[in-house]
């Protein structure tokens, strides 16, 4: 087992979807290459989009707040 550490950036885009970036990642003493961090972030973004609002294609994220052990995502659904 190796320790792993990630530093993420999470924010809504202008189009109202979540954008995750992996700013830094280490596995054990080794840094994760930028290309792998980008691939992981792309996969996270896809998972979030697919699960943020099942059945709704009109969901727009307006705010993301991280604090006190919580991730709060606020958005609107347009009929």
PDB file of C-alpha atoms in Angstrom:
ATOM      1  CA  UNK A   1       0.000   0.000   0.000  1.00  0.00           C
ATOM      2  CA  UNK A   2       1.309   3.422  -0.956  1.00  0.00           C
ATOM      3  CA  UNK A   3       0.051   6.714   0.406  1.00  0.00           C
ATOM      4  CA  UNK A   4      -1.523   9.002  -2.185  1.00  0.00           C
ATOM      5  CA  UNK A   5      -2.320  12.714  -2.061  1.00  0.00           C
ATOM      6  CA  UNK A   6      -4.379  14.871  -4.443  1.00  0.00           C
ATOM      7  CA  UNK A   7      -4.877  18.615  -4.616  1.00  0.00           C
ATOM      8  CA  UNK A   8      -8.056  19.407  -6.564  1.00  0.00           C
ATOM      9  CA  UNK A   9      -9.634  22.536  -7.936  1.00  0.00           C
ATOM     10  CA  UNK A  10     -13.431  22.429  -8.321  1.00  0.00           C
ATOM     11  CA  UNK A  11     -15.483  25.207  -9.899  1.00  0.00           C
ATOM     12  CA  UNK A  12     -18.508  25.764 -12.114  1.00  0.00           C
ATOM     13  CA  UNK A  13     -17.892  26.777 -15.706  1.00  0.00           C
ATOM     14  CA  UNK A  14     -19.746  29.560 -17.501  1.00  0.00           C
ATOM     15  CA  UNK A  15     -21.993  26.928 -19.089  1.00  0.00           C
ATOM     16  CA  UNK A  16     -23.006  25.609 -15.664  1.00  0.00           C
ATOM     17  CA  UNK A  17     -21.115  22.342 -15.430  1.00  0.00           C
ATOM     18  CA  UNK A  18     -18.509  21.327 -12.869  1.00  0.00           C
ATOM     19  CA  UNK A  19     -14.873  21.541 -13.815  1.00  0.00           C
ATOM     20  CA  UNK A  20     -12.401  19.512 -11.761  1.00  0.00           C
ATOM     21  CA  UNK A  21      -8.674  20.034 -12.130  1.00  0.00           C
ATOM     22  CA  UNK A  22      -6.028  17.999 -10.388  1.00  0.00           C
ATOM     23  CA  UNK A  23      -3.367  20.530  -9.491  1.00  0.00           C
ATOM     24  CA  UNK A  24      -1.026  18.078  -7.791  1.00  0.00           C
ATOM     25  CA  UNK A  25      -0.958  14.325  -7.245  1.00  0.00           C
ATOM     26  CA  UNK A  26       1.617  12.137  -5.571  1.00  0.00           C
ATOM     27  CA  UNK A  27       1.703   8.378  -5.112  1.00  0.00           C
ATOM     28  CA  UNK A  28       4.224   7.540  -2.443  1.00  0.00           C
ATOM     29  CA  UNK A  29       7.259   9.752  -3.042  1.00  0.00           C
ATOM     30  CA  UNK A  30       6.590  10.102  -6.776  1.00  0.00           C
ATOM     31  CA  UNK A  31       4.612  12.868  -8.476  1.00  0.00           C
ATOM     32  CA  UNK A  32       1.929  11.825 -10.960  1.00  0.00           C
ATOM     33  CA  UNK A  33       2.676  13.105 -14.502  1.00  0.00           C
ATOM     34  CA  UNK A  34       0.535  15.956 -15.844  1.00  0.00           C
ATOM     35  CA  UNK A  35      -0.909  13.792 -18.643  1.00  0.00           C
ATOM     36  CA  UNK A  36      -2.234  11.242 -16.130  1.00  0.00           C
ATOM     37  CA  UNK A  37      -3.622  14.026 -13.895  1.00  0.00           C
ATOM     38  CA  UNK A  38      -5.481  15.444 -16.911  1.00  0.00           C
ATOM     39  CA  UNK A  39      -6.905  12.023 -17.795  1.00  0.00           C
ATOM     40  CA  UNK A  40      -8.070  11.477 -14.209  1.00  0.00           C
ATOM     41  CA  UNK A  41      -9.652  14.950 -14.110  1.00  0.00           C
ATOM     42  CA  UNK A  42     -11.440  14.303 -17.422  1.00  0.00           C
ATOM     43  CA  UNK A  43     -12.849  11.053 -16.010  1.00  0.00           C
ATOM     44  CA  UNK A  44     -13.990  12.792 -12.806  1.00  0.00           C
ATOM     45  CA  UNK A  45     -15.663  15.538 -14.842  1.00  0.00           C
ATOM     46  CA  UNK A  46     -17.538  12.974 -16.922  1.00  0.00           C
ATOM     47  CA  UNK A  47     -18.722  11.075 -13.837  1.00  0.00           C
ATOM     48  CA  UNK A  48     -19.943  14.298 -12.227  1.00  0.00           C
ATOM     49  CA  UNK A  49     -21.832  15.377 -15.352  1.00  0.00           C
ATOM     50  CA  UNK A  50     -23.486  11.952 -15.664  1.00  0.00           C
ATOM     51  CA  UNK A  51     -24.583  11.860 -12.021  1.00  0.00           C
ATOM     52  CA  UNK A  52     -25.194  15.495 -11.055  1.00  0.00           C
ATOM     53  CA  UNK A  53     -28.827  15.491 -12.085  1.00  0.00           C
ATOM     54  CA  UNK A  54     -30.034  12.162 -13.455  1.00  0.00           C
ATOM     55  CA  UNK A  55     -32.727  12.632 -16.090  1.00  0.00           C
ATOM     56  CA  UNK A  56     -32.267  16.402 -16.322  1.00  0.00           C
ATOM     57  CA  UNK A  57     -30.403  17.969 -19.215  1.00  0.00           C
ATOM     58  CA  UNK A  58     -31.358  21.477 -18.061  1.00  0.00           C
ATOM     59  CA  UNK A  59     -29.337  21.461 -14.853  1.00  0.00           C
ATOM     60  CA  UNK A  60     -26.941  24.398 -14.436  1.00  0.00           C
ATOM     61  CA  UNK A  61     -24.466  24.561 -11.546  1.00  0.00           C
ATOM     62  CA  UNK A  62     -24.144  28.072 -10.164  1.00  0.00           C
ATOM     63  CA  UNK A  63     -21.878  27.604  -7.127  1.00  0.00           C
ATOM     64  CA  UNK A  64     -19.584  25.101  -5.428  1.00  0.00           C
ATOM     65  CA  UNK A  65     -18.444  25.505  -1.829  1.00  0.00           C
ATOM     66  CA  UNK A  66     -15.991  23.243  -0.028  1.00  0.00           C
ATOM     67  CA  UNK A  67     -15.693  23.566   3.740  1.00  0.00           C
ATOM     68  CA  UNK A  68     -16.143  21.841   7.095  1.00  0.00           C
ATOM     69  CA  UNK A  69     -15.882  18.412   5.481  1.00  0.00           C
ATOM     70  CA  UNK A  70     -18.709  19.134   3.020  1.00  0.00           C
ATOM     71  CA  UNK A  71     -18.994  19.754  -0.688  1.00  0.00           C
ATOM     72  CA  UNK A  72     -22.089  21.831  -1.478  1.00  0.00           C
ATOM     73  CA  UNK A  73     -23.195  22.157  -5.102  1.00  0.00           C
ATOM     74  CA  UNK A  74     -25.913  24.695  -5.894  1.00  0.00           C
ATOM     75  CA  UNK A  75     -27.722  24.882  -9.197  1.00  0.00           C
ATOM     76  CA  UNK A  76     -30.915  25.497 -11.089  1.00  0.00           C
ATOM     77  CA  UNK A  77     -33.141  23.345 -13.259  1.00  0.00           C
ATOM     78  CA  UNK A  78     -34.911  25.002 -16.145  1.00  0.00           C
ATOM     79  CA  UNK A  79     -38.093  23.282 -17.305  1.00  0.00           C
TER      80      UNK A  79
END
